[in-house]
mmCIF file of C-alpha atoms in Angstrom:
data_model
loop_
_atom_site.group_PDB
_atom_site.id
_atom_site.type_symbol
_atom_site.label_atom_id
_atom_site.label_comp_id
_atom_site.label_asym_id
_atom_site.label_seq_id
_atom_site.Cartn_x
_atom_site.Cartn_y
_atom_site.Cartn_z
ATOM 1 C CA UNK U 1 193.551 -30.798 188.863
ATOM 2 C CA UNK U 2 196.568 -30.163 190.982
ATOM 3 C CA UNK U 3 199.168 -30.030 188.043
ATOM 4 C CA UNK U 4 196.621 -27.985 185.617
ATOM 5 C CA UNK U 5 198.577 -24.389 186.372
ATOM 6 C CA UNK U 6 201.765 -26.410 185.629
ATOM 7 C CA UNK U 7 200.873 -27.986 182.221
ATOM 8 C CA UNK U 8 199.411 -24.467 181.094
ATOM 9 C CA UNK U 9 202.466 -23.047 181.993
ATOM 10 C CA UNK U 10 204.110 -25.306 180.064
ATOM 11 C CA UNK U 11 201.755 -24.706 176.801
ATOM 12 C CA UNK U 12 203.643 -22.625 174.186
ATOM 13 C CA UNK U 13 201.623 -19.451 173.343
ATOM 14 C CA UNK U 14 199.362 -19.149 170.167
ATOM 15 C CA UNK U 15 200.841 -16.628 168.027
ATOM 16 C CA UNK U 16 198.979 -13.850 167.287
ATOM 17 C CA UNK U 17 196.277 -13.808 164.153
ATOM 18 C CA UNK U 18 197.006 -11.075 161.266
ATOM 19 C CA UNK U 19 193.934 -9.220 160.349
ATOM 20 C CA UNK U 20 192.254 -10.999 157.647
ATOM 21 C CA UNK U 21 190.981 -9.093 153.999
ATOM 22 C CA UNK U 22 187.299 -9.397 153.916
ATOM 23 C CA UNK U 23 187.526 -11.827 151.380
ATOM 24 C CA UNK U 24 189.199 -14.366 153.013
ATOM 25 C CA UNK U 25 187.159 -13.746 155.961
ATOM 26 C CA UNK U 26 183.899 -14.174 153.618
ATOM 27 C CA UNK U 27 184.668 -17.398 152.761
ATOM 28 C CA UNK U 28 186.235 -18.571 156.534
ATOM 29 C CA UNK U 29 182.467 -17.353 157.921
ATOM 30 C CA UNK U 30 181.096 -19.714 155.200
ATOM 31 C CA UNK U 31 182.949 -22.607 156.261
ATOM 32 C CA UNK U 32 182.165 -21.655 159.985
ATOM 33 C CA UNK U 33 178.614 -21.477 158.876
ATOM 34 C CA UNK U 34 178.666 -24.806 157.093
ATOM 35 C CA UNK U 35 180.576 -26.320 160.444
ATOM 36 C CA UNK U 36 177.840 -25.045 162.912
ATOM 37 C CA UNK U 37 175.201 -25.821 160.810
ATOM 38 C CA UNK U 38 176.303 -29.210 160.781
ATOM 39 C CA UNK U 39 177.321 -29.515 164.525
ATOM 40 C CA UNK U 40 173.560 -28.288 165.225
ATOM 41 C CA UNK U 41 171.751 -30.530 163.433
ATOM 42 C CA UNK U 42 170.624 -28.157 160.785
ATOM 43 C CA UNK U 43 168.904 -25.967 163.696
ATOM 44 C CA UNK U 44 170.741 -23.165 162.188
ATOM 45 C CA UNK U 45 168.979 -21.290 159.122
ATOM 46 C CA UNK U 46 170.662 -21.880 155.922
ATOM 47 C CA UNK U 47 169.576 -18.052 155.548
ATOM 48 C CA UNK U 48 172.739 -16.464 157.175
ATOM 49 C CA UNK U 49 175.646 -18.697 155.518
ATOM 50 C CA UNK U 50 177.190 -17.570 153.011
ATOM 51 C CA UNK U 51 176.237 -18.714 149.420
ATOM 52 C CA UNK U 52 178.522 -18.306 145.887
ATOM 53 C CA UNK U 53 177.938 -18.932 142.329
ATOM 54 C CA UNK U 54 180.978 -18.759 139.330
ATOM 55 C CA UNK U 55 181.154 -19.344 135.521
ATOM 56 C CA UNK U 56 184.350 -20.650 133.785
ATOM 57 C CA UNK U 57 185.936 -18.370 130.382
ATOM 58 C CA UNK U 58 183.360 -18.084 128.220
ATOM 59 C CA UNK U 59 180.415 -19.093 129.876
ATOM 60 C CA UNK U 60 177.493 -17.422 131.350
ATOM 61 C CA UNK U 61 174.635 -18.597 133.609
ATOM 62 C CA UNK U 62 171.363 -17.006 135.423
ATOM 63 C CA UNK U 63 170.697 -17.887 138.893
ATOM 64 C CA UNK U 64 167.492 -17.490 141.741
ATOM 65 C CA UNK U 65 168.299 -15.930 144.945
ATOM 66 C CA UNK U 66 166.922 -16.378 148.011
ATOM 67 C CA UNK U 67 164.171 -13.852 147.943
ATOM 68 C CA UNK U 68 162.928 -14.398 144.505
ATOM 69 C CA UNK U 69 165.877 -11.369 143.229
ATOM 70 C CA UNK U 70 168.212 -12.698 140.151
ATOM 71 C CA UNK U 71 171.633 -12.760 138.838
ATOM 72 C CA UNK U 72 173.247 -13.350 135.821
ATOM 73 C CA UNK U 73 176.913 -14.143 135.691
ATOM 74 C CA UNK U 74 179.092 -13.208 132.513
ATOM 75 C CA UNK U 75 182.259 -15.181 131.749
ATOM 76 C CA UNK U 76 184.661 -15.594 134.495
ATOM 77 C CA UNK U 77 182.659 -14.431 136.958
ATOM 78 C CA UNK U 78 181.874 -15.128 140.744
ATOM 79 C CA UNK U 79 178.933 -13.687 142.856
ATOM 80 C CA UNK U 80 178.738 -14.225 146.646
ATOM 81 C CA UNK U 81 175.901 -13.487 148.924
ATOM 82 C CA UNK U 82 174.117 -13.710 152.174
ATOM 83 C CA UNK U 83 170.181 -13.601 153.068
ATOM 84 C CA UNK U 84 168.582 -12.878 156.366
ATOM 85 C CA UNK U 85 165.412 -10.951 157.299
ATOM 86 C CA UNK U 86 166.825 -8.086 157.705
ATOM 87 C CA UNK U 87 169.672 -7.493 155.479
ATOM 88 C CA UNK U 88 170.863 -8.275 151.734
ATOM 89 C CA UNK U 89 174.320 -8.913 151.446
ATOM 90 C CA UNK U 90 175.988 -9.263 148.233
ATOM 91 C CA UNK U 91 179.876 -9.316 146.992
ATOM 92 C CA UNK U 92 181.176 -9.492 143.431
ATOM 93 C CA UNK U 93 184.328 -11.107 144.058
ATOM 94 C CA UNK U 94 185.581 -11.320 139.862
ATOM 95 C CA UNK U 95 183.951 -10.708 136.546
ATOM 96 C CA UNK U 96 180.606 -9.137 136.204
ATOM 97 C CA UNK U 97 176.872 -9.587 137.395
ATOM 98 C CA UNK U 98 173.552 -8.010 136.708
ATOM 99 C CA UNK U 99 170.885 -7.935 139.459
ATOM 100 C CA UNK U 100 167.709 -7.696 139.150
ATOM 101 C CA UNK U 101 166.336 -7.277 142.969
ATOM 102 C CA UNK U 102 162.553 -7.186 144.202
ATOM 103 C CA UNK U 103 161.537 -5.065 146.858
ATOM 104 C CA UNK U 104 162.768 -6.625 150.616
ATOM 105 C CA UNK U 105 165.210 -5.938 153.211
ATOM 106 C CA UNK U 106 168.275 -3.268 152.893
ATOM 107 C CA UNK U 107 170.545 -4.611 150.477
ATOM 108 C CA UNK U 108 174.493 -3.894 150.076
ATOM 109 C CA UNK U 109 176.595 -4.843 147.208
ATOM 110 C CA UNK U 110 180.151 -4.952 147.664
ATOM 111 C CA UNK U 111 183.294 -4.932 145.222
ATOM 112 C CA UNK U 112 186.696 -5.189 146.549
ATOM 113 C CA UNK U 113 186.549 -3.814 149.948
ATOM 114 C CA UNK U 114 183.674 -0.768 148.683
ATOM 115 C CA UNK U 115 180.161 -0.594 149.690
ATOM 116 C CA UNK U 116 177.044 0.532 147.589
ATOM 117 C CA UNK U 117 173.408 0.611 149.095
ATOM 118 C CA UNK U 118 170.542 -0.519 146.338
ATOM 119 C CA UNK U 119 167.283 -0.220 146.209
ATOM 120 C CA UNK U 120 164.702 -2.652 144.236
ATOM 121 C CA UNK U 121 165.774 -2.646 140.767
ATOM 122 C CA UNK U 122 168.126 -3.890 137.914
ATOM 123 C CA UNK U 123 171.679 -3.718 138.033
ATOM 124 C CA UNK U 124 175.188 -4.078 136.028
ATOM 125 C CA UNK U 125 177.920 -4.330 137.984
ATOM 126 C CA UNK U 126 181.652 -4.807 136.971
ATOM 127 C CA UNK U 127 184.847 -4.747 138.511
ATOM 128 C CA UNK U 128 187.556 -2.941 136.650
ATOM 129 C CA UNK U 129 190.806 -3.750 138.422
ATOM 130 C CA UNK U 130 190.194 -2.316 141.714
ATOM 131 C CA UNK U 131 187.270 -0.028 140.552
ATOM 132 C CA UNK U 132 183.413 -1.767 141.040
ATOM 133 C CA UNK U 133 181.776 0.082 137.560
ATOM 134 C CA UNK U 134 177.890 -0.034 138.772
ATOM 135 C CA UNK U 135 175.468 0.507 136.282
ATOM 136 C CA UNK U 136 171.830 1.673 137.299
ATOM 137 C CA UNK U 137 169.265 0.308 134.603
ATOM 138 C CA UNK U 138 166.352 1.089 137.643
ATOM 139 C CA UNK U 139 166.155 1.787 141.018
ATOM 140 C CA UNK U 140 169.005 3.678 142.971
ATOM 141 C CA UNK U 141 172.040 3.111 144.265
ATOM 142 C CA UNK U 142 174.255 4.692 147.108
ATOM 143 C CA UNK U 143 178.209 5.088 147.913
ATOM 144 C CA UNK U 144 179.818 7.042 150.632
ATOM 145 C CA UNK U 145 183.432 8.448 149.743
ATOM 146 C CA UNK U 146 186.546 8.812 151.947
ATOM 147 C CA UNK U 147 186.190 11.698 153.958
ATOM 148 C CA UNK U 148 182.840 12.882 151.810
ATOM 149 C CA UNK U 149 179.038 12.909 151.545
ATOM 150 C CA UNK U 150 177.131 9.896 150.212
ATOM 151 C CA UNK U 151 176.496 10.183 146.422
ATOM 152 C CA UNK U 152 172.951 8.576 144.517
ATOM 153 C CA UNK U 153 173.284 7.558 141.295
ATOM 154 C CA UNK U 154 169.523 6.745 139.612
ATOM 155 C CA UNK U 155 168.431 5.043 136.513
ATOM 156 C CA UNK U 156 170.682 6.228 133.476
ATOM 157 C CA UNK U 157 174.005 6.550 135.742
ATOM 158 C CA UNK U 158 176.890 4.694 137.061
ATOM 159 C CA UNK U 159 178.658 4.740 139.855
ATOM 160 C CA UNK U 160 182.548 4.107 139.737
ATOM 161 C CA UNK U 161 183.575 3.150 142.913
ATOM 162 C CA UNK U 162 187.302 2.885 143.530
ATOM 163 C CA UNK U 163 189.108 2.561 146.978
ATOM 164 C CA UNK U 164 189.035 6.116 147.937
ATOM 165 C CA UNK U 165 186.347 7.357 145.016
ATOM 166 C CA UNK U 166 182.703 7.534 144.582
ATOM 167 C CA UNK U 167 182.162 9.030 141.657
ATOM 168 C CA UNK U 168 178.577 9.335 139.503
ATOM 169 C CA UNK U 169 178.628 9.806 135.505
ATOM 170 C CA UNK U 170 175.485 9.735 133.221
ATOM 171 C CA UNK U 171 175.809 6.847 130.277
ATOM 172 C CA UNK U 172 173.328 6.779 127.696
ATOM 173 C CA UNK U 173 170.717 4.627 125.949
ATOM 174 C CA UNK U 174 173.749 3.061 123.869
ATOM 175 C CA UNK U 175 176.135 2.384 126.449
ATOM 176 C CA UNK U 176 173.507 0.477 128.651
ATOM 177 C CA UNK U 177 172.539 -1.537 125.210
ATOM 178 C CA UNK U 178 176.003 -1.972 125.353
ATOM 179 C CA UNK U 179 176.716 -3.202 128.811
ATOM 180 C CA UNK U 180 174.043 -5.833 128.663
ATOM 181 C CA UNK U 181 174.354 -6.995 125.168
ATOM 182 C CA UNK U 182 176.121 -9.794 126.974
ATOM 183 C CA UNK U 183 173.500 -10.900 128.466
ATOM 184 C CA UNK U 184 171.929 -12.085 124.943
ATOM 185 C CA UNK U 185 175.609 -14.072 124.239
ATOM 186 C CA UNK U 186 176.580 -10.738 121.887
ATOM 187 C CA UNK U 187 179.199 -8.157 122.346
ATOM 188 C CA UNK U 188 178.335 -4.649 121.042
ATOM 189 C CA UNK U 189 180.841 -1.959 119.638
ATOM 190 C CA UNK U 190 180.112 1.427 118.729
ATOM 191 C CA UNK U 191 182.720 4.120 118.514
ATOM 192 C CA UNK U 192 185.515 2.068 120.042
ATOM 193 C CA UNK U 193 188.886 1.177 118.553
ATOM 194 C CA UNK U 194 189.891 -2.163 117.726
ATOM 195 C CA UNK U 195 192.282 -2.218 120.625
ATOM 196 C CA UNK U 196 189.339 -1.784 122.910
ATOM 197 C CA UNK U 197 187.312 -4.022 120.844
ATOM 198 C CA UNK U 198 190.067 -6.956 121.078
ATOM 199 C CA UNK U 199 190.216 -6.584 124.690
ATOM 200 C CA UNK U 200 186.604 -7.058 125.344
ATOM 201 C CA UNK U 201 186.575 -10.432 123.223
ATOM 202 C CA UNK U 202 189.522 -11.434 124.871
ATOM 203 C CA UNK U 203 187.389 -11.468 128.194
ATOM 204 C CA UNK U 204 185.422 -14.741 126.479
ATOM 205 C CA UNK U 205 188.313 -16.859 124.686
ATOM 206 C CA UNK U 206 191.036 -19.371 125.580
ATOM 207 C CA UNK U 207 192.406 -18.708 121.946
ATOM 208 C CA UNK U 208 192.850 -14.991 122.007
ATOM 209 C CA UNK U 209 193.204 -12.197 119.552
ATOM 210 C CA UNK U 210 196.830 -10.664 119.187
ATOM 211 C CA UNK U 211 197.274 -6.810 118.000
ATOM 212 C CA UNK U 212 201.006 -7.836 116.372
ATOM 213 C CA UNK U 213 201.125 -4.209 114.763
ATOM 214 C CA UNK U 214 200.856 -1.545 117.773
ATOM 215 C CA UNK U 215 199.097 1.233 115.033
ATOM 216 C CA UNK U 216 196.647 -1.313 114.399
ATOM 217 C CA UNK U 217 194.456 -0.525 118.021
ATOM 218 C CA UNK U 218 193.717 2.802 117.091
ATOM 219 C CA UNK U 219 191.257 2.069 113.789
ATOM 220 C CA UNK U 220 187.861 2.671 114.484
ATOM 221 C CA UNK U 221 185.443 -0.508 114.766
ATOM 222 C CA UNK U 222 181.703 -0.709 115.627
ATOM 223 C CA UNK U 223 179.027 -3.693 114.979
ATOM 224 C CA UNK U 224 177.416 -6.245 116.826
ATOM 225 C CA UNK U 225 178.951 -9.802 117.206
ATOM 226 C CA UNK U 226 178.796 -13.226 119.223
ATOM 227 C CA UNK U 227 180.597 -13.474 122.076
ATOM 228 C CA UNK U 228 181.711 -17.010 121.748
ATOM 229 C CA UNK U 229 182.644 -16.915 118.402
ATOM 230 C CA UNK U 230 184.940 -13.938 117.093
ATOM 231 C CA UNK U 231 184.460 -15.407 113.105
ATOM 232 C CA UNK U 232 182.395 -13.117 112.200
ATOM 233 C CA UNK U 233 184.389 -10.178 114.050
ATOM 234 C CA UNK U 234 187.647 -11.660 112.268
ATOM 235 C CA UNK U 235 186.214 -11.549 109.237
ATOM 236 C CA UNK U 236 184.549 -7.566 109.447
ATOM 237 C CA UNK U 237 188.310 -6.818 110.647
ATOM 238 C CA UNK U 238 190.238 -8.406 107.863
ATOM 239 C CA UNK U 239 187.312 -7.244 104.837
ATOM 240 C CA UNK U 240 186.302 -4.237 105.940
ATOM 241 C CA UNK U 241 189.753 -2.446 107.497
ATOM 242 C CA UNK U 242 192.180 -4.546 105.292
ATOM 243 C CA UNK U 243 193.526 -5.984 108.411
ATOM 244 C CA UNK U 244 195.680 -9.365 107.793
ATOM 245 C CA UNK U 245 193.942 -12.230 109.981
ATOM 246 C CA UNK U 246 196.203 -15.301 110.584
ATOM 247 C CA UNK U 247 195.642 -18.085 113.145
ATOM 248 C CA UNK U 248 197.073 -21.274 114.627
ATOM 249 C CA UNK U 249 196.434 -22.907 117.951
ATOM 250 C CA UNK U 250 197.808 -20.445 119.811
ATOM 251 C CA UNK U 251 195.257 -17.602 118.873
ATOM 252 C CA UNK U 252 194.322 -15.106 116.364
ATOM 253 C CA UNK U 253 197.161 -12.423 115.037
ATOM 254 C CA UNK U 254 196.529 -9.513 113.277
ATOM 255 C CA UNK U 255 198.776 -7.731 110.769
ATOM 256 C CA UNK U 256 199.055 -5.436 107.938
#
C-alpha cells in the first residue's frame, strides 16, 4: 500500500481517445453490449444491443424486427438497429431498405450521420453517396436542417437528406412503382437513359455492363427487367437501339 503513489507515478499516461464517427461507435456499443450481457449472465435485455442484418451483390432478403415492424434489404445492403420500450432506433449503414413499421415507440432512422423521425408506416430508404433518399409510401416522416425548421414529408414525397440539407420533393405513382420494383427481383425504367439504366443494373452484378462508346448513355430506354439477369435487358438494347452487345468473363460491352 505504501509504494502504490510510487508505482502510479511510474505508470505512463493513456493517450488521449479521438472522437469516434457514430458508426464506429455503433458497432463498439454492440460489442460492449454483447460483453456485459455476457459478464451478467444474460440479466441484461437483449432489447438495447445493437442488432444488424446485410445481403451480399445481388441478393436480397426480408427480415422481422423486434416489434413485429419489417425490413427488406436490396443487394449490398446493411441495416442496423436498436429496440427498447421507449425508442426505435434504426441506421442504414450501405445499400437500401424498405420499412414497413407498426404503430409503437418514437422511431429514428439514421443515414450517415442525419436523422429522420417516422411515424407507423412503409418506407424506402436509400443512401446516395452521402445523401439518405427517403421515400414515404405511408405514414410521415421528419428532418431538421442546419440552422432551419423541421420539414414533414407525407405519403407521395421524399425526403433527401444530405449533411447540411433537408429537402422535400413530390414523386409520383411511377417513381414509387419504380423504387420498389426491386422488391419483386425486377428493375423498372421509364424515361431514363441507358447510362442511368446501366448504372442501376450494375448495383446487382459481379459481371458488369460497360458503356465503351461515351454517346451511347444518352439513348432513351424504358421497360421492365430482372434484376439478376440483364439477358433480357441485353437483348432489348442490342434489337431494339441497334446497340452492339459483346461479352467475355470480364462483363458486358456495348458498342456501335
Amino acid at each position: 500500500a505504501g509504494r502504490l503513489p510510487l508505482a502510479a507515478a511510474r505508470m505512463p499516461r493513456k493517450p488521449l481517445v479521438p472522437a469516434m464517427p457514430r458508426r464506429a461507435f455503433m458497432r463498439a456499443a454492440a460489442v460492449a453490449g454483447a460483453v456485459a450481457l455476457a459478464g451478467a449472465g444474460g440479466f441484461a435485455s437483449r432489447a438495447y444491443a445493437w442488432s444488424s442484418a446485410s445481403t451480399a451483390l445481388g441478393e436480397s432478403r426480408k427480415i422481422a424486427l423486434p416489434d413485429g415492424s419489417t425490413a427488406a434489404l436490396n443487394t449490398f445492403s446493411r441495416l442496423s438497429w436498436r429496440f427498447s420500450a421507449s425508442e426505435r432506433t434504426l441506421w442504414v449503414e450501405q445499400g437500401e431498405v424498405a420499412l414497413d413499421l407498426v404503430p409503437g415507440p418514437a422511431a429514428g432512422l439514421h443515414g450517415e450521420d442525419r436523422l429522420a423521425d417516422l411515424s407507423a408506416g412503409r418506407f424506402n430508404a436509400r443512401l446516395r453517396g452521402d445523401t439518405l433518399d427517403l421515400m414515404v409510401l405511408r405514414g410521415s416522416a421528419r428532418a431538421q436542417s442546419v440552422g432551419a425548421q423541421a420539414v414533414d414529408a407525407r405519403s407521395g414525397h421524399s425526403l433527401l437528406l444530405s449533411r447540411r440539407d433537408a429537402v422535400v420533393r413530390p414523386v409520383s405513382a411511377l417513381q414509387m412503382s419504380t423504387a420498389m420494383a426491386w422488391q419483386q427481383g425486377e428493375i423498372l425504367f421509364q424515361d431514363a437513359t441507358l447510362g442511368t439504366a446501366v448504372e442501376e443494373y450494375n448495383r446487382y452484378l459481379a459481371r458488369k455492363i460497360v458503356i465503351v462508346d461515351p454517346e451511347l448513355a444518352a439513348i432513351p430506354v424504358g421497360g421492365r427487367f430482372t434484376s439478376s439477369d440483364p439477358s433480357a435487358f441485353l437483348r432489348a438494347v442490342s434489337m431494339g437501339l441497334g446497340v452492339h452487345v459483346s461479352t467475355s468473363d470480364g462483363g458486358y460491352f456495348l458498342t456501335h
